[in-house]
Amino acid sequence: MSTSDKPAFHIPSDPWISLRAHTDARIALGRVGAGLPTNASLDFKLAHAHARDAIYSTLDNAALTTALETLGLSVLSLQSQVQTRQEYLQRPDLGRRLNAASRKKIETLLPGTADVSIVFADGLSAEAVNLHAVHVLAQLLPALAAAGLSTAPVVLADQARVAIADDIGSLLKAELSLIFIGERPGLTSPHSLGAYLTYHPKPGLTDESRNCISNIRPEGLVYADAAQKIFYLVAESLRRKLSGVMLKGEGGLLAGEK
């Protein structure tokens, strides 16, 4: 049989490939025998390295302070009871409360009350806060001001967990706490920002007392939409005097979707 008479070798098309344009998920990667192609394997290792780096990233306090002061906000830099990053990962409880020096710093402020206490915390991806938090807050502040809501000094909290906002909000005598914090990094989203709000914050509250808006980043929930959702929840929380499982994020739903 001549070469021209041999049947053409046919590589079947992969129906999943077209879906890759719509998701960052690892689909239709191909295979070489029982394993992944080299490029896919290397991409996975790089993503894993980015996720590990995110966990050990730190807040850029200087840049954040400058950006927040440009928005007309005063800033406090505080610290949880955690001493090292290793301790932070092993002792979540210590990341939920301020250390003694930070508590004293708040107590030396002039007494007063505010509607909203705002916290920027490193969480498990400080780089997410460095990249996104100021942009979201810049779009949120005009809505808060238009609603007549006052804000306490913005706190930059190092080595902090979500519940540290309860400690801070209580000391600042705020009606509601709002914390922007780096979420647990994923292999396609190492810089994802989360926002949690709690009505009448105080130490000892648990997760059912909070509302969460997650996946804030240009590739996920974009800044404008995040600010809109946060403002809706803040306004409803203060109006209804509750938060958490009793408060649904119904803003933007069509009639009949509730």
Short mmCIF file of C-alpha atoms in Angstrom, two decimals:
data_model
loop_
_atom_site.label_atom_id
_atom_site.label_comp_id
_atom_site.label_asym_id
_atom_site.label_seq_id
_atom_site.Cartn_x
_atom_site.Cartn_y
_atom_site.Cartn_z
CA MET A 1 0.00 0.00 0.00
CA SER A 2 1.44 3.37 -0.94
CA THR A 3 1.62 6.25 1.48
CA SER A 4 -1.19 8.02 -0.32
CA ASP A 5 -3.42 4.95 0.14
CA LYS A 6 -3.03 4.82 3.93
CA PRO A 7 -6.06 6.05 5.91
CA ALA A 8 -5.57 9.48 7.47
CA PHE A 9 -4.90 9.44 11.21
CA HIS A 10 -7.82 11.11 12.99
CA ILE A 11 -7.51 12.87 16.33
CA PRO A 12 -10.94 13.07 17.93
CA SER A 13 -11.99 16.56 18.99
CA ASP A 14 -12.51 17.24 22.68
CA PRO A 15 -15.96 18.76 23.32
CA TRP A 16 -14.69 20.25 26.57
CA ILE A 17 -12.12 22.52 24.94
CA SER A 18 -14.67 25.16 23.95
CA LEU A 19 -15.73 25.47 27.61
CA ARG A 20 -12.26 26.58 28.68
CA ALA A 21 -13.06 30.07 27.41
CA HIS A 22 -15.72 30.40 30.12
CA THR A 23 -13.92 29.19 33.24
CA ASP A 24 -10.57 29.15 35.02
CA ALA A 25 -11.28 25.60 36.16
CA ARG A 26 -8.79 22.98 35.01
CA ILE A 27 -10.76 21.15 32.32
CA ALA A 28 -9.77 19.68 28.94
CA LEU A 29 -6.08 19.68 29.86
CA GLY A 30 -5.27 16.76 27.63
CA ARG A 31 -3.15 13.79 28.60
CA VAL A 32 0.02 11.94 27.76
CA GLY A 33 -0.55 8.30 28.51
CA ALA A 34 -1.95 8.26 32.05
CA GLY A 35 -0.51 11.67 32.95
CA LEU A 36 -0.92 15.36 32.17
CA PRO A 37 0.95 17.15 29.39
CA THR A 38 4.07 18.94 30.58
CA ASN A 39 2.60 22.44 30.26
CA ALA A 40 -0.49 21.53 32.29
CA SER A 41 1.65 19.93 34.98
CA LEU A 42 3.92 22.98 35.20
CA ASP A 43 0.92 25.34 35.29
CA PHE A 44 -0.51 23.40 38.23
CA LYS A 45 2.78 23.63 40.14
CA LEU A 46 2.98 27.38 39.45
CA ALA A 47 -0.60 27.91 40.68
CA HIS A 48 0.18 25.93 43.81
CA ALA A 49 3.24 28.11 44.42
CA HIS A 50 1.14 31.28 44.02
CA ALA A 51 -1.36 29.95 46.57
CA ARG A 52 1.40 29.21 49.08
CA ASP A 53 2.91 32.66 48.52
CA ALA A 54 -0.48 34.29 49.11
CA ILE A 55 -0.78 32.68 52.55
CA TYR A 56 2.54 34.21 53.61
CA SER A 57 1.97 37.62 52.01
CA THR A 58 1.73 40.69 54.26
CA LEU A 59 -0.34 43.85 54.30
CA ASP A 60 1.31 46.82 52.59
CA ASN A 61 0.42 49.12 55.48
CA ALA A 62 2.21 52.16 54.08
CA ALA A 63 0.50 52.01 50.67
CA LEU A 64 -2.89 51.21 52.19
CA THR A 65 -2.62 54.06 54.67
CA THR A 66 -1.74 56.53 51.92
CA ALA A 67 -4.63 55.35 49.75
CA LEU A 68 -7.13 55.48 52.62
CA GLU A 69 -6.01 58.94 53.72
CA THR A 70 -6.47 60.08 50.13
CA LEU A 71 -10.10 59.02 50.51
CA GLY A 72 -10.33 61.27 53.58
CA LEU A 73 -10.20 58.46 56.14
CA SER A 74 -8.14 58.18 59.30
CA VAL A 75 -6.26 54.91 59.83
CA LEU A 76 -5.23 52.76 62.79
CA SER A 77 -2.69 49.95 62.50
CA LEU A 78 -3.41 47.17 65.00
CA GLN A 79 -2.26 43.63 65.72
CA SER A 80 -3.95 40.44 66.87
CA GLN A 81 -2.58 38.28 69.68
CA VAL A 82 -0.60 36.23 67.14
CA GLN A 83 3.19 36.55 67.27
CA THR A 84 4.29 34.69 64.10
CA ARG A 85 2.73 33.47 60.88
CA GLN A 86 3.24 29.88 61.94
CA GLU A 87 1.31 30.59 65.11
CA TYR A 88 -1.38 32.29 63.04
CA LEU A 89 -1.91 29.12 61.03
CA GLN A 90 -1.92 26.88 64.10
CA ARG A 91 -3.93 29.08 66.52
CA PRO A 92 -6.95 30.65 64.81
CA ASP A 93 -8.30 31.71 68.21
CA LEU A 94 -5.41 34.14 68.76
CA GLY A 95 -6.15 35.83 65.44
CA ARG A 96 -9.69 36.70 66.58
CA ARG A 97 -8.70 39.11 69.37
CA LEU A 98 -6.52 42.21 69.57
CA ASN A 99 -3.36 42.19 71.63
CA ALA A 100 -3.08 44.40 74.70
CA ALA A 101 -1.14 47.20 72.98
CA SER A 102 -3.76 47.47 70.22
CA ARG A 103 -6.63 47.54 72.70
CA LYS A 104 -4.89 50.35 74.58
CA LYS A 105 -4.39 52.27 71.32
CA ILE A 106 -8.15 52.20 70.66
CA GLU A 107 -8.98 53.12 74.25
CA THR A 108 -6.85 56.28 74.00
CA LEU A 109 -9.05 57.60 71.18
CA LEU A 110 -11.62 60.24 71.99
CA PRO A 111 -14.84 58.47 72.97
CA GLY A 112 -17.52 58.37 70.32
CA THR A 113 -19.78 56.18 68.28
CA ALA A 114 -20.03 55.33 64.60
CA ASP A 115 -22.49 53.51 62.41
CA VAL A 116 -19.85 51.38 60.67
CA SER A 117 -16.43 50.14 61.75
CA ILE A 118 -14.27 49.18 58.75
CA VAL A 119 -11.35 46.76 59.03
CA PHE A 120 -8.76 45.61 56.49
CA ALA A 121 -7.26 42.28 57.61
CA ASP A 122 -4.65 40.04 56.03
CA GLY A 123 -6.45 36.73 56.59
CA LEU A 124 -5.08 34.01 54.34
CA SER A 125 -4.14 36.32 51.45
CA ALA A 126 -2.96 39.79 52.42
CA GLU A 127 -2.21 40.44 48.76
CA ALA A 128 -5.95 40.27 48.04
CA VAL A 129 -6.44 43.19 50.43
CA ASN A 130 -3.51 45.08 48.93
CA LEU A 131 -4.94 44.68 45.44
CA HIS A 132 -8.70 45.06 45.86
CA ALA A 133 -9.93 46.44 49.20
CA VAL A 134 -9.34 50.16 48.58
CA HIS A 135 -11.06 49.96 45.17
CA VAL A 136 -14.18 48.42 46.69
CA LEU A 137 -14.23 50.87 49.59
CA ALA A 138 -13.81 53.84 47.24
CA GLN A 139 -17.07 52.82 45.52
CA LEU A 140 -18.82 52.04 48.80
CA LEU A 141 -18.05 55.28 50.66
CA PRO A 142 -20.25 57.60 48.55
CA ALA A 143 -23.26 55.33 49.16
CA LEU A 144 -22.59 55.28 52.91
CA ALA A 145 -22.24 59.08 52.96
CA ALA A 146 -25.42 59.56 50.93
CA ALA A 147 -27.27 57.40 53.45
CA GLY A 148 -25.94 59.54 56.30
CA LEU A 149 -23.89 56.71 57.81
CA SER A 150 -20.76 57.58 59.79
CA THR A 151 -17.57 55.51 59.78
CA ALA A 152 -14.97 54.93 62.48
CA PRO A 153 -11.24 55.12 61.67
CA VAL A 154 -10.28 52.32 59.29
CA VAL A 155 -8.26 49.61 61.05
CA LEU A 156 -5.42 47.73 59.36
CA ALA A 157 -5.24 44.47 61.32
CA ASP A 158 -2.21 42.19 61.01
CA GLN A 159 -2.34 38.42 61.62
CA ALA A 160 -6.13 38.68 61.87
CA ARG A 161 -9.12 36.41 61.48
CA VAL A 162 -12.66 37.45 60.56
CA ALA A 163 -13.88 37.65 64.16
CA ILE A 164 -11.34 40.33 65.06
CA ALA A 165 -13.84 42.78 63.57
CA ASP A 166 -16.18 41.97 66.47
CA ASP A 167 -13.50 42.94 68.99
CA ILE A 168 -12.64 46.12 67.09
CA GLY A 169 -16.24 47.15 66.41
CA SER A 170 -17.16 46.68 70.07
CA LEU A 171 -14.24 48.83 71.28
CA LEU A 172 -15.08 51.54 68.74
CA LYS A 173 -18.75 51.42 69.81
CA ALA A 174 -19.89 50.86 66.23
CA GLU A 175 -23.36 49.66 65.32
CA LEU A 176 -21.96 47.41 62.60
CA SER A 177 -18.56 46.00 61.70
CA LEU A 178 -17.37 45.47 58.13
CA ILE A 179 -14.15 43.59 57.49
CA PHE A 180 -12.34 43.12 54.18
CA ILE A 181 -10.10 40.06 54.43
CA GLY A 182 -8.03 37.83 52.18
CA GLU A 183 -9.80 34.55 51.49
CA ARG A 184 -8.23 31.11 51.51
CA PRO A 185 -6.32 31.01 48.21
CA GLY A 186 -7.37 28.60 45.50
CA LEU A 187 -5.34 27.25 42.62
CA THR A 188 -7.01 29.71 40.23
CA SER A 189 -7.74 32.52 42.68
CA PRO A 190 -4.86 33.27 45.08
CA HIS A 191 -5.93 36.91 45.47
CA SER A 192 -9.65 36.67 46.25
CA LEU A 193 -11.12 39.18 48.71
CA GLY A 194 -13.98 38.54 51.11
CA ALA A 195 -16.16 41.00 53.04
CA TYR A 196 -18.03 40.13 56.25
CA LEU A 197 -20.47 42.31 58.15
CA THR A 198 -21.91 41.89 61.64
CA TYR A 199 -24.60 43.88 63.39
CA HIS A 200 -23.87 44.96 66.97
CA PRO A 201 -20.38 43.40 67.01
CA LYS A 202 -19.01 41.98 70.24
CA PRO A 203 -16.50 39.26 71.16
CA GLY A 204 -17.84 35.73 71.17
CA LEU A 205 -20.12 35.92 68.14
CA THR A 206 -19.95 33.03 65.67
CA ASP A 207 -20.36 32.71 61.93
CA GLU A 208 -24.15 32.56 61.83
CA SER A 209 -24.12 36.18 63.04
CA ARG A 210 -22.34 37.43 59.91
CA ASN A 211 -23.08 38.01 56.25
CA CYS A 212 -20.39 37.26 53.68
CA ILE A 213 -19.67 38.54 50.19
CA SER A 214 -16.89 36.46 48.63
CA ASN A 215 -14.78 36.13 45.49
CA ILE A 216 -14.26 39.88 45.08
CA ARG A 217 -11.73 40.35 42.29
CA PRO A 218 -11.78 41.48 38.64
CA GLU A 219 -12.19 37.86 37.48
CA GLY A 220 -14.98 37.18 39.99
CA LEU A 221 -17.34 39.65 41.67
CA VAL A 222 -16.20 43.00 40.27
CA TYR A 223 -15.68 46.02 42.52
CA ALA A 224 -18.85 47.93 41.61
CA ASP A 225 -21.10 44.91 42.13
CA ALA A 226 -19.37 44.06 45.40
CA ALA A 227 -19.83 47.60 46.71
CA GLN A 228 -23.51 47.51 45.74
CA LYS A 229 -24.09 44.20 47.52
CA ILE A 230 -22.22 45.34 50.62
CA PHE A 231 -24.16 48.60 50.83
CA TYR A 232 -27.47 46.79 50.51
CA LEU A 233 -26.57 44.45 53.36
CA VAL A 234 -25.21 47.27 55.53
CA ALA A 235 -28.33 49.39 55.04
CA GLU A 236 -30.69 46.47 55.66
CA SER A 237 -28.73 45.28 58.68
CA LEU A 238 -28.90 48.70 60.33
CA ARG A 239 -32.55 49.15 59.40
CA ARG A 240 -33.64 45.74 60.66
CA LYS A 241 -31.10 45.58 63.50
CA LEU A 242 -29.82 42.12 62.66
CA SER A 243 -27.32 40.26 60.48
CA GLY A 244 -26.28 36.74 59.59
CA VAL A 245 -28.72 33.95 58.80
CA MET A 246 -31.68 36.25 59.49
CA LEU A 247 -30.61 38.66 56.74
CA LYS A 248 -30.79 37.58 53.10
CA GLY A 249 -28.84 39.31 50.33
CA GLU A 250 -31.92 40.10 48.23
CA GLY A 251 -30.60 43.27 46.64
CA GLY A 252 -30.85 43.19 42.84
CA LEU A 253 -33.21 40.21 42.66
CA LEU A 254 -36.06 40.29 40.17
CA ALA A 255 -39.63 40.21 41.42
CA GLY A 256 -40.59 36.66 42.35
CA GLU A 257 -37.00 35.49 42.92
CA LYS A 258 -36.95 35.98 46.69
#
